[in-house]
mmCIF file of C-alpha atoms and ligand atoms in Angstrom:
data_model
loop_
_atom_site.group_PDB
_atom_site.id
_atom_site.type_symbol
_atom_site.label_atom_id
_atom_site.label_comp_id
_atom_site.label_asym_id
_atom_site.label_seq_id
_atom_site.Cartn_x
_atom_site.Cartn_y
_atom_site.Cartn_z
ATOM 1 C CA MET O 30 24.205 21.759 -1.508
ATOM 2 C CA ARG O 31 22.839 21.548 -4.914
ATOM 3 C CA LYS O 32 20.318 19.032 -3.982
ATOM 4 C CA ILE O 33 19.021 21.215 -0.885
ATOM 5 C CA ARG O 34 18.766 24.011 -3.712
ATOM 6 C CA LEU O 35 16.833 21.971 -5.929
ATOM 7 C CA ARG O 36 14.366 21.165 -3.258
ATOM 8 C CA LEU O 37 14.117 24.524 -1.955
ATOM 9 C CA LEU O 38 13.406 25.789 -5.721
ATOM 10 C CA SER O 39 10.902 23.231 -5.970
ATOM 11 C CA TYR O 40 8.778 23.906 -2.974
ATOM 12 C CA VAL O 41 9.087 27.889 -4.161
ATOM 13 C CA VAL O 42 7.728 26.480 -7.545
ATOM 14 C CA MET O 43 4.887 24.398 -5.516
ATOM 15 C CA LEU O 44 4.127 27.516 -3.420
ATOM 16 C CA TYR O 45 3.679 29.826 -6.409
ATOM 17 C CA MET O 46 1.365 27.329 -8.186
ATOM 18 C CA LEU O 47 -0.780 27.277 -4.796
ATOM 19 C CA LEU O 48 -0.894 30.917 -4.609
ATOM 20 C CA ALA O 49 -1.201 31.488 -8.163
ATOM 21 C CA SER O 50 -4.378 29.458 -8.375
ATOM 22 C CA GLY O 51 -5.787 30.826 -5.238
ATOM 23 C CA TRP O 52 -5.380 34.574 -6.938
ATOM 24 C CA TRP O 53 -6.801 33.502 -10.069
ATOM 25 C CA SER O 54 -9.744 32.050 -8.617
ATOM 26 C CA TYR O 55 -10.156 35.111 -6.677
ATOM 27 C CA LEU O 56 -9.863 37.455 -9.645
ATOM 28 C CA LEU O 57 -12.596 35.316 -11.361
ATOM 29 C CA PHE O 58 -14.861 35.520 -8.792
ATOM 30 C CA GLN O 59 -14.196 39.294 -8.657
ATOM 31 C CA LYS O 60 -15.021 39.640 -12.385
ATOM 32 C CA ASN O 61 -18.309 37.570 -11.665
ATOM 33 C CA GLU O 62 -19.407 39.877 -8.938
ATOM 34 C CA THR O 63 -18.660 42.894 -11.301
ATOM 35 C CA ALA O 64 -20.641 41.177 -13.976
ATOM 36 C CA PHE O 65 -23.408 40.644 -11.675
ATOM 37 C CA GLU O 66 -23.405 44.078 -10.243
ATOM 38 C CA ALA O 67 -23.810 45.624 -13.790
ATOM 39 C CA GLN O 68 -26.390 43.408 -14.709
ATOM 40 C CA SER O 69 -28.308 43.850 -11.661
ATOM 41 C CA SER O 70 -28.086 47.634 -12.012
ATOM 42 C CA ILE O 71 -29.640 47.494 -15.290
ATOM 43 C CA MET O 72 -32.153 45.359 -14.071
ATOM 44 C CA ILE O 73 -33.076 47.644 -11.268
ATOM 45 C CA LEU O 74 -33.399 50.699 -13.982
ATOM 46 C CA GLN O 75 -35.652 48.491 -16.106
ATOM 47 C CA LEU O 76 -37.902 47.538 -13.504
ATOM 48 C CA ALA O 77 -38.161 51.410 -12.207
ATOM 49 C CA ALA O 78 -38.955 52.249 -15.442
ATOM 50 C CA ALA O 79 -41.693 49.691 -16.239
ATOM 51 C CA GLU O 80 -43.197 50.432 -12.800
ATOM 52 C CA GLN O 81 -43.522 54.196 -13.998
ATOM 53 C CA ALA O 82 -44.576 53.168 -17.574
ATOM 54 C CA ASP O 83 -47.180 50.152 -16.587
ATOM 55 C CA GLY O 84 -47.390 50.012 -12.928
ATOM 56 C CA LYS O 85 -46.483 46.965 -10.542
ATOM 57 C CA LYS O 86 -49.106 44.820 -11.519
ATOM 58 C CA SER O 87 -48.383 44.888 -15.349
ATOM 59 C CA GLN O 88 -47.030 41.460 -17.376
ATOM 60 C CA ARG O 89 -43.843 43.242 -18.447
ATOM 61 C CA TYR O 90 -43.153 44.178 -14.404
ATOM 62 C CA THR O 91 -43.655 40.787 -13.745
ATOM 63 C CA THR O 92 -41.694 39.363 -16.230
ATOM 64 C CA LEU O 93 -38.815 41.594 -15.027
ATOM 65 C CA LEU O 94 -39.208 40.255 -11.606
ATOM 66 C CA GLU O 95 -38.573 37.020 -12.798
ATOM 67 C CA GLU O 96 -35.732 37.920 -14.779
ATOM 68 C CA GLN O 97 -34.098 39.528 -11.587
ATOM 69 C CA ALA O 98 -34.722 36.301 -9.712
ATOM 70 C CA ALA O 99 -33.200 34.161 -12.144
ATOM 71 C CA LEU O 100 -30.257 36.683 -12.273
ATOM 72 C CA PHE O 101 -29.799 36.228 -8.534
ATOM 73 C CA ALA O 102 -30.095 32.432 -8.800
ATOM 74 C CA LYS O 103 -27.933 32.220 -11.629
ATOM 75 C CA ASN O 104 -25.190 34.479 -9.984
ATOM 76 C CA GLU O 105 -25.420 32.242 -6.747
ATOM 77 C CA ARG O 106 -24.789 29.003 -8.867
ATOM 78 C CA GLN O 107 -21.853 30.413 -10.487
ATOM 79 C CA GLU O 108 -20.274 31.288 -7.135
ATOM 80 C CA TRP O 109 -20.790 28.011 -5.936
ATOM 81 C CA MET O 110 -19.187 26.744 -9.269
ATOM 82 C CA ILE O 111 -16.076 29.292 -8.747
ATOM 83 C CA LEU O 112 -15.994 27.825 -5.261
ATOM 84 C CA GLY O 113 -16.270 24.293 -5.940
ATOM 85 C CA GLU O 114 -14.117 24.113 -8.954
ATOM 86 C CA THR O 115 -11.348 26.121 -6.673
ATOM 87 C CA ILE O 116 -11.312 23.577 -3.871
ATOM 88 C CA PHE O 117 -11.329 20.750 -6.631
ATOM 89 C CA PHE O 118 -8.527 22.170 -8.459
ATOM 90 C CA LEU O 119 -6.264 22.899 -5.092
ATOM 91 C CA THR O 120 -7.469 19.611 -3.896
ATOM 92 C CA ILE O 121 -6.126 17.806 -6.998
ATOM 93 C CA LEU O 122 -3.001 20.185 -6.950
ATOM 94 C CA ILE O 123 -2.039 19.631 -3.674
ATOM 95 C CA ALA O 124 -2.552 15.799 -3.774
ATOM 96 C CA GLY O 125 -0.069 15.721 -7.025
ATOM 97 C CA LEU O 126 2.269 18.147 -5.514
ATOM 98 C CA TYR O 127 2.170 15.918 -2.261
ATOM 99 C CA LEU O 128 2.744 12.637 -4.581
ATOM 100 C CA ILE O 129 5.582 14.286 -6.235
ATOM 101 C CA ASP O 130 6.963 14.999 -3.219
ATOM 102 C CA ARG O 131 6.576 11.670 -1.625
ATOM 103 C CA GLY O 132 7.747 10.020 -4.818
ATOM 104 C CA TYR O 133 10.928 12.466 -4.689
ATOM 105 C CA ARG O 134 11.649 11.788 -0.994
ATOM 106 C CA LYS O 135 11.211 7.872 -1.716
ATOM 107 C CA GLU O 136 13.572 8.175 -4.802
ATOM 108 C CA VAL O 137 16.175 10.113 -2.444
ATOM 109 C CA GLU O 138 15.793 7.552 0.121
ATOM 110 C CA ALA O 139 16.576 4.508 -2.274
ATOM 111 C CA ALA O 140 19.509 6.445 -3.561
ATOM 112 C CA ARG O 141 20.897 6.584 -0.197
ATOM 113 C CA GLN O 142 19.824 2.878 0.707
ATOM 114 C CA ARG O 143 21.640 1.724 -2.505
ATOM 115 C CA ARG O 144 24.822 4.092 -1.590
ATOM 116 C CA ASN O 145 24.832 2.220 1.784
ATOM 117 C CA PHE O 146 24.376 -1.038 0.432
ATOM 118 C CA LEU O 147 27.285 -0.600 -1.922
ATOM 119 C CA LEU O 148 29.656 0.631 0.868
ATOM 120 C CA SER O 149 28.561 -1.868 3.232
ATOM 121 C CA ILE O 150 28.663 -4.451 0.596
ATOM 122 C CA SER O 151 32.103 -3.645 -0.208
ATOM 123 C CA HIS O 152 33.432 -3.545 3.284
ATOM 124 C CA GLU O 153 31.679 -6.684 3.889
ATOM 125 C CA LEU O 154 33.535 -8.637 1.095
ATOM 126 C CA LYS O 155 36.749 -6.516 1.215
ATOM 127 C CA SER O 156 37.467 -6.960 5.158
ATOM 128 C CA PRO O 157 37.261 -10.862 5.183
ATOM 129 C CA ILE O 158 39.026 -11.623 1.990
ATOM 130 C CA ALA O 159 41.851 -9.460 3.063
ATOM 131 C CA SER O 160 42.189 -11.096 6.495
ATOM 132 C CA ILE O 161 42.112 -14.712 5.026
ATOM 133 C CA LYS O 162 44.872 -13.030 2.571
ATOM 134 C CA LEU O 163 47.145 -11.803 5.361
ATOM 135 C CA ILE O 164 46.627 -15.012 7.177
ATOM 136 C CA LEU O 165 47.572 -17.284 4.040
ATOM 137 C CA GLN O 166 50.454 -14.993 3.280
ATOM 138 C CA THR O 167 51.609 -15.710 6.939
ATOM 139 C CA PHE O 168 51.521 -19.295 6.337
ATOM 140 C CA GLN O 169 53.580 -19.257 3.377
ATOM 141 C CA LYS O 170 56.032 -16.850 4.554
ATOM 142 C CA ARG O 171 56.692 -18.235 8.248
ATOM 143 C CA ASN O 172 57.000 -21.471 9.673
ATOM 144 C CA LEU O 173 54.620 -21.275 12.367
ATOM 145 C CA ALA O 174 54.099 -23.491 15.455
ATOM 146 C CA THR O 175 51.065 -25.677 15.609
ATOM 147 C CA GLU O 176 49.399 -23.438 18.197
ATOM 148 C CA GLN O 177 49.761 -20.520 16.018
ATOM 149 C CA VAL O 178 48.600 -22.183 13.024
ATOM 150 C CA GLN O 179 45.452 -23.521 15.042
ATOM 151 C CA LYS O 180 45.105 -19.875 16.019
ATOM 152 C CA PHE O 181 45.124 -18.094 12.522
ATOM 153 C CA SER O 182 43.167 -21.070 10.643
ATOM 154 C CA GLY O 183 40.345 -20.536 13.504
ATOM 155 C CA GLY O 184 40.361 -16.696 12.506
ATOM 156 C CA ALA O 185 40.573 -17.571 8.527
ATOM 157 C CA LEU O 186 37.526 -19.974 9.260
ATOM 158 C CA LYS O 187 35.681 -17.294 11.116
ATOM 159 C CA GLU O 188 36.174 -14.956 8.324
ATOM 160 C CA THR O 189 35.095 -17.440 5.849
ATOM 161 C CA GLU O 190 32.053 -18.008 7.579
ATOM 162 C CA ARG O 191 31.457 -14.067 7.328
ATOM 163 C CA LEU O 192 31.706 -14.598 3.893
ATOM 164 C CA GLU O 193 29.521 -17.445 3.466
ATOM 165 C CA LYS O 194 26.538 -15.890 5.726
ATOM 166 C CA LEU O 195 26.966 -12.803 3.249
ATOM 167 C CA VAL O 196 26.495 -14.898 0.039
ATOM 168 C CA THR O 197 23.723 -16.783 1.666
ATOM 169 C CA ASP O 198 22.045 -13.666 2.587
ATOM 170 C CA LEU O 199 21.917 -12.343 -0.694
ATOM 171 C CA LEU O 200 21.189 -15.455 -2.288
ATOM 172 C CA PHE O 201 18.257 -15.848 -0.044
ATOM 173 C CA SER O 202 16.956 -12.061 -0.230
ATOM 174 C CA ALA O 203 17.346 -12.712 -4.205
ATOM 175 C CA ARG O 204 15.140 -15.866 -3.882
ATOM 176 C CA LEU O 205 12.383 -13.709 -1.538
ATOM 177 C CA GLU O 206 12.253 -11.119 -4.063
ATOM 178 C CA LYS O 207 9.698 -13.921 -6.166
ATOM 179 C CA THR O 208 7.583 -16.122 -3.672
ATOM 180 C CA PHE O 209 9.450 -17.969 -1.040
ATOM 181 C CA GLU O 210 7.638 -21.328 -0.785
ATOM 182 C CA PRO O 211 8.412 -22.697 2.684
ATOM 183 C CA ASN O 212 9.604 -26.516 2.577
ATOM 184 C CA TYR O 213 7.002 -27.512 5.598
ATOM 185 C CA GLU O 214 8.386 -30.338 8.106
ATOM 186 C CA ALA O 215 7.977 -30.616 11.977
ATOM 187 C CA ILE O 216 10.246 -28.349 13.850
ATOM 188 C CA ASP O 217 10.353 -28.385 18.058
ATOM 189 C CA LEU O 218 10.951 -24.561 18.490
ATOM 190 C CA GLN O 219 12.527 -25.119 22.000
ATOM 191 C CA GLN O 220 15.105 -27.823 20.801
ATOM 192 C CA LEU O 221 15.997 -25.436 17.987
ATOM 193 C CA SER O 222 16.147 -22.354 20.271
ATOM 194 C CA ASN O 223 18.361 -24.061 22.864
ATOM 195 C CA ASP O 224 20.576 -25.579 20.055
ATOM 196 C CA LEU O 225 21.068 -22.175 18.482
ATOM 197 C CA VAL O 226 21.778 -20.329 22.100
ATOM 198 C CA GLN O 227 23.750 -22.787 22.793
ATOM 199 C CA ASP O 228 26.137 -22.399 19.783
ATOM 200 C CA LEU O 229 25.868 -18.470 20.275
ATOM 201 C CA ARG O 230 27.155 -18.935 24.065
ATOM 202 C CA LEU O 231 30.098 -20.305 22.605
ATOM 203 C CA LYS O 232 30.719 -17.796 19.525
ATOM 204 C CA TYR O 233 30.367 -14.709 21.884
ATOM 205 C CA PRO O 234 31.383 -15.652 25.399
ATOM 206 C CA GLN O 235 31.034 -11.942 26.167
ATOM 207 C CA ALA O 236 27.364 -12.017 25.676
ATOM 208 C CA HIS O 237 24.840 -13.358 28.344
ATOM 209 C CA PHE O 238 21.453 -15.373 27.427
ATOM 210 C CA SER O 239 18.296 -16.359 29.342
ATOM 211 C CA THR O 240 15.740 -18.569 27.776
ATOM 212 C CA GLU O 241 12.406 -18.960 29.053
ATOM 213 C CA TYR O 242 9.440 -21.506 27.936
ATOM 214 C CA MET O 243 5.992 -20.894 29.022
ATOM 215 C CA GLY O 244 3.878 -23.757 28.099
ATOM 216 C CA GLU O 245 4.531 -27.502 27.425
ATOM 217 C CA HIS O 246 4.604 -27.848 23.238
ATOM 218 C CA PHE O 247 6.491 -25.828 21.194
ATOM 219 C CA HIS O 248 5.961 -27.818 17.959
ATOM 220 C CA MET O 249 5.386 -26.038 14.359
ATOM 221 C CA GLU O 250 5.117 -26.677 10.886
ATOM 222 C CA GLY O 251 7.931 -24.937 9.136
ATOM 223 C CA ASP O 252 10.903 -24.451 6.780
ATOM 224 C CA ARG O 253 13.783 -25.332 8.882
ATOM 225 C CA SER O 254 16.494 -23.200 7.198
ATOM 226 C CA GLY O 255 13.962 -20.293 7.329
ATOM 227 C CA ILE O 256 12.941 -20.435 10.620
ATOM 228 C CA THR O 257 16.735 -20.913 11.789
ATOM 229 C CA SER O 258 17.659 -17.672 10.038
ATOM 230 C CA VAL O 259 15.072 -15.955 11.640
ATOM 231 C CA LEU O 260 16.193 -16.948 15.189
ATOM 232 C CA LEU O 261 19.854 -16.386 14.210
ATOM 233 C CA ASN O 262 19.340 -12.846 12.989
ATOM 234 C CA LEU O 263 17.404 -11.571 15.585
ATOM 235 C CA LEU O 264 19.717 -13.318 17.916
ATOM 236 C CA GLU O 265 22.935 -12.199 16.488
ATOM 237 C CA ASN O 266 21.478 -8.299 15.967
ATOM 238 C CA ALA O 267 20.676 -8.468 19.541
ATOM 239 C CA ILE O 268 24.387 -9.341 20.010
ATOM 240 C CA LYS O 269 25.770 -6.833 17.262
ATOM 241 C CA TYR O 270 23.601 -3.790 18.420
ATOM 242 C CA CYS O 271 24.446 -3.552 22.260
ATOM 243 C CA LYS O 272 27.383 -1.682 23.284
ATOM 244 C CA GLU O 273 28.560 -3.342 26.113
ATOM 245 C CA SER O 274 27.419 -6.394 28.004
ATOM 246 C CA PRO O 275 24.692 -7.956 25.715
ATOM 247 C CA PHE O 276 22.149 -9.453 27.914
ATOM 248 C CA ILE O 277 19.512 -11.491 25.531
ATOM 249 C CA GLN O 278 16.553 -12.731 26.631
ATOM 250 C CA LEU O 279 14.497 -15.563 24.382
ATOM 251 C CA GLN O 280 11.214 -16.459 25.441
ATOM 252 C CA LEU O 281 8.856 -18.805 23.912
ATOM 253 C CA GLN O 282 5.251 -18.897 24.952
ATOM 254 C CA GLU O 283 2.490 -21.371 23.929
ATOM 255 C CA GLN O 284 -0.814 -19.922 23.007
ATOM 256 C CA ASP O 285 -3.866 -21.432 21.409
ATOM 257 C CA LYS O 286 -3.158 -21.332 17.754
ATOM 258 C CA HIS O 287 0.266 -19.745 17.913
ATOM 259 C CA ILE O 288 3.679 -19.847 19.560
ATOM 260 C CA GLU O 289 4.848 -16.562 20.415
ATOM 261 C CA LEU O 290 8.664 -15.865 20.187
ATOM 262 C CA LYS O 291 10.428 -12.769 21.731
ATOM 263 C CA VAL O 292 13.856 -11.849 21.404
ATOM 264 C CA ALA O 293 14.934 -8.885 23.977
ATOM 265 C CA ASP O 294 18.214 -6.977 24.101
ATOM 266 C CA ASN O 295 19.660 -4.491 26.238
ATOM 267 C CA GLY O 296 21.380 -2.627 23.161
ATOM 268 C CA ILE O 297 20.981 0.814 21.555
ATOM 269 C CA GLY O 298 17.378 0.538 20.628
ATOM 270 C CA ILE O 299 15.763 1.551 17.312
ATOM 271 C CA PRO O 300 14.062 4.983 17.323
ATOM 272 C CA GLU O 301 10.211 5.267 16.771
ATOM 273 C CA ARG O 302 10.450 6.409 12.892
ATOM 274 C CA GLU O 303 12.524 3.653 11.926
ATOM 275 C CA LYS O 304 10.529 0.925 13.396
ATOM 276 C CA LYS O 305 8.905 -0.034 10.183
ATOM 277 C CA GLN O 306 11.871 0.814 7.990
ATOM 278 C CA VAL O 307 14.220 -1.492 9.570
ATOM 279 C CA PHE O 308 12.258 -4.517 7.720
ATOM 280 C CA GLU O 309 13.164 -2.837 4.431
ATOM 281 C CA LYS O 310 15.645 -4.394 2.294
ATOM 282 C CA PHE O 311 19.371 -2.881 2.563
ATOM 283 C CA TYR O 312 17.981 -0.456 5.529
ATOM 284 C CA ARG O 313 20.395 0.009 7.820
ATOM 285 C CA ILE O 314 19.751 3.031 10.396
ATOM 286 C CA GLY O 315 22.372 5.941 9.956
ATOM 287 C CA ASN O 316 24.942 6.718 7.545
ATOM 288 C CA GLU O 317 27.511 4.044 6.152
ATOM 289 C CA ASP O 318 30.474 6.654 6.360
ATOM 290 C CA THR O 319 29.971 6.664 10.118
ATOM 291 C CA ARG O 320 28.655 3.547 11.213
ATOM 292 C CA SER O 321 30.681 1.280 12.952
ATOM 293 C CA THR O 322 28.508 -2.016 13.152
ATOM 294 C CA LYS O 323 29.142 -4.318 10.097
ATOM 295 C CA GLY O 324 25.865 -5.747 8.270
ATOM 296 C CA THR O 325 24.036 -4.982 4.667
ATOM 297 C CA GLY O 326 20.498 -4.240 5.713
ATOM 298 C CA LEU O 327 19.433 -7.823 4.822
ATOM 299 C CA GLY O 328 18.713 -9.702 8.043
ATOM 300 C CA LEU O 329 15.095 -8.431 9.208
ATOM 301 C CA PHE O 330 14.046 -7.880 5.502
ATOM 302 C CA ILE O 331 14.978 -11.759 5.470
ATOM 303 C CA VAL O 332 13.422 -12.349 8.606
ATOM 304 C CA LYS O 333 10.229 -10.803 7.890
ATOM 305 C CA LYS O 334 9.682 -12.176 4.479
ATOM 306 C CA ILE O 335 10.202 -15.981 6.098
ATOM 307 C CA VAL O 336 7.689 -14.946 8.814
ATOM 308 C CA ASP O 337 5.280 -13.479 6.182
ATOM 309 C CA ALA O 338 5.768 -16.707 3.925
ATOM 310 C CA HIS O 339 4.674 -18.754 7.593
ATOM 311 C CA LYS O 340 1.350 -16.610 7.697
ATOM 312 C CA GLY O 341 3.027 -15.282 10.965
ATOM 313 C CA ASN O 342 3.365 -11.830 12.463
ATOM 314 C CA ILE O 343 6.033 -10.052 13.209
ATOM 315 C CA SER O 344 6.562 -6.419 15.548
ATOM 316 C CA LEU O 345 8.999 -4.696 17.509
ATOM 317 C CA GLU O 346 8.877 -2.415 20.503
ATOM 318 C CA ASP O 347 11.206 -0.887 23.039
ATOM 319 C CA ASN O 348 12.520 -3.213 25.737
ATOM 320 C CA LEU O 349 12.496 -1.040 28.893
ATOM 321 C CA PRO O 350 14.651 0.389 30.150
ATOM 322 C CA GLN O 351 16.737 -0.191 27.395
ATOM 323 C CA GLY O 352 16.921 -2.076 24.088
ATOM 324 C CA THR O 353 14.570 -3.465 21.554
ATOM 325 C CA ARG O 354 12.223 -6.364 21.743
ATOM 326 C CA PHE O 355 10.936 -8.530 18.801
ATOM 327 C CA LYS O 356 7.866 -10.019 18.662
ATOM 328 C CA ILE O 357 6.689 -13.152 16.299
ATOM 329 C CA GLN O 358 3.733 -14.967 16.415
ATOM 330 C CA PHE O 359 3.909 -18.394 14.225
ATOM 331 C CA PRO O 360 1.029 -20.426 13.614
ATOM 332 C CA ILE O 361 1.227 -23.730 14.678
ATOM 333 C CA THR O 362 0.340 -25.602 11.772
ATOM 334 C CA ALA O 363 0.801 -24.642 8.103
HETATM 335 P P1 ADP G 410 22.308 -5.222 9.310
HETATM 336 O O1 ADP G 410 22.116 -5.861 10.650
HETATM 337 O O2 ADP G 410 22.945 -6.046 8.191
HETATM 338 O O3 ADP G 410 22.394 -3.840 9.103
HETATM 339 P P2 ADP G 410 19.336 -5.728 9.533
HETATM 340 O O4 ADP G 410 18.327 -6.069 8.353
HETATM 341 O O5 ADP G 410 19.453 -6.982 10.152
HETATM 342 O O6 ADP G 410 20.460 -5.413 8.794
HETATM 343 O O7 ADP G 410 18.904 -4.635 10.460
HETATM 344 C C1 ADP G 410 18.621 -3.445 10.041
HETATM 345 C C2 ADP G 410 19.196 -2.196 10.865
HETATM 346 O O8 ADP G 410 18.177 -2.208 12.029
HETATM 347 C C3 ADP G 410 20.381 -2.341 11.317
HETATM 348 O O9 ADP G 410 21.058 -2.136 10.416
HETATM 349 C C4 ADP G 410 20.009 -1.782 12.606
HETATM 350 O O10 ADP G 410 20.354 -0.347 12.454
HETATM 351 C C5 ADP G 410 18.955 -1.902 13.022
HETATM 352 N N1 ADP G 410 18.767 -3.143 14.196
HETATM 353 C C6 ADP G 410 18.285 -4.260 13.804
HETATM 354 N N2 ADP G 410 18.244 -5.127 14.670
HETATM 355 C C7 ADP G 410 18.714 -4.252 16.055
HETATM 356 C C8 ADP G 410 18.466 -4.336 17.798
HETATM 357 N N3 ADP G 410 18.524 -5.441 18.058
HETATM 358 N N4 ADP G 410 18.821 -3.425 18.259
HETATM 359 C C9 ADP G 410 18.856 -1.958 17.589
HETATM 360 N N5 ADP G 410 19.080 -1.960 15.961
HETATM 361 C C10 ADP G 410 18.735 -2.966 15.395
#
């Protein structure tokens, strides 16, 4: 509420500054006009007197006529000057106000992101630790049958993997803050995609995957762990952001100097205005207080940084009738 009031107040101040500067310019214009009219009236009287005394052909009359023309020209110049300065001043003022407002919005958004990140990271850290602790406590207190031990330790392992991914993402994103130098080696993207989809089929039995390879060779030079992270982040997001029955399509297409990778899902989709922002660090759509999906907002940031480091290109669009489609173009050679 306080923020809204402050915002409102700043808009009122901005409006006042704009109106006040417009008003002062108008007053200046009026004053210039009054001064000109007074000078012009005197000039007319002087001209009439000179005409009467010496006639229209006299030197004095001619000089006065020249002075009158100069007065008109000066007045016109001054009018243009006032108008020009008003426009210049208003332009500077509006640009300044716009920049201040944009900076303020960015600051508010950054604060929201930081808060979201802290909330999500504490949740992401706390919940696997709590699960693992509970499992270990159960092991300590009860004599479990081998089957149960298998089941519980499987659960603990999954939670440990979650923690590991979180720590890896955090470290990776810190590394990406500086420059990321890919460790280039030959990668068969088709082989890598097949392996990852195979693993994910086991990990997420509820999800359906389809793969399509258009071309013969999908070899590129790249950083294996980086490209793996790109594929995994896109595929896992595709599953995570589907409400029910995820259907994920992975497509590779051989092009002249590129390999095009597409990952499409039938999930909740990404609104138009957020399509660029999702690549920002810690950016998550919506509010952490109400969100049900887990995450840190690091995945797509990492993906974009890695793609950029490979001189590739990433974009996203709606996957009609429902979902999102990410498209990446990887250059074949480094
Ligand atoms: P995280 O998944 O940890 O929140 P990401 O950086 O991977 O972070 O994604 C940023 C945000 O983009 C997510 O919070 C989600 O709102 C949105 N998003 C990413 N992938 C998808 C997708 N396939 N479908 C819908 N929304 C997505």
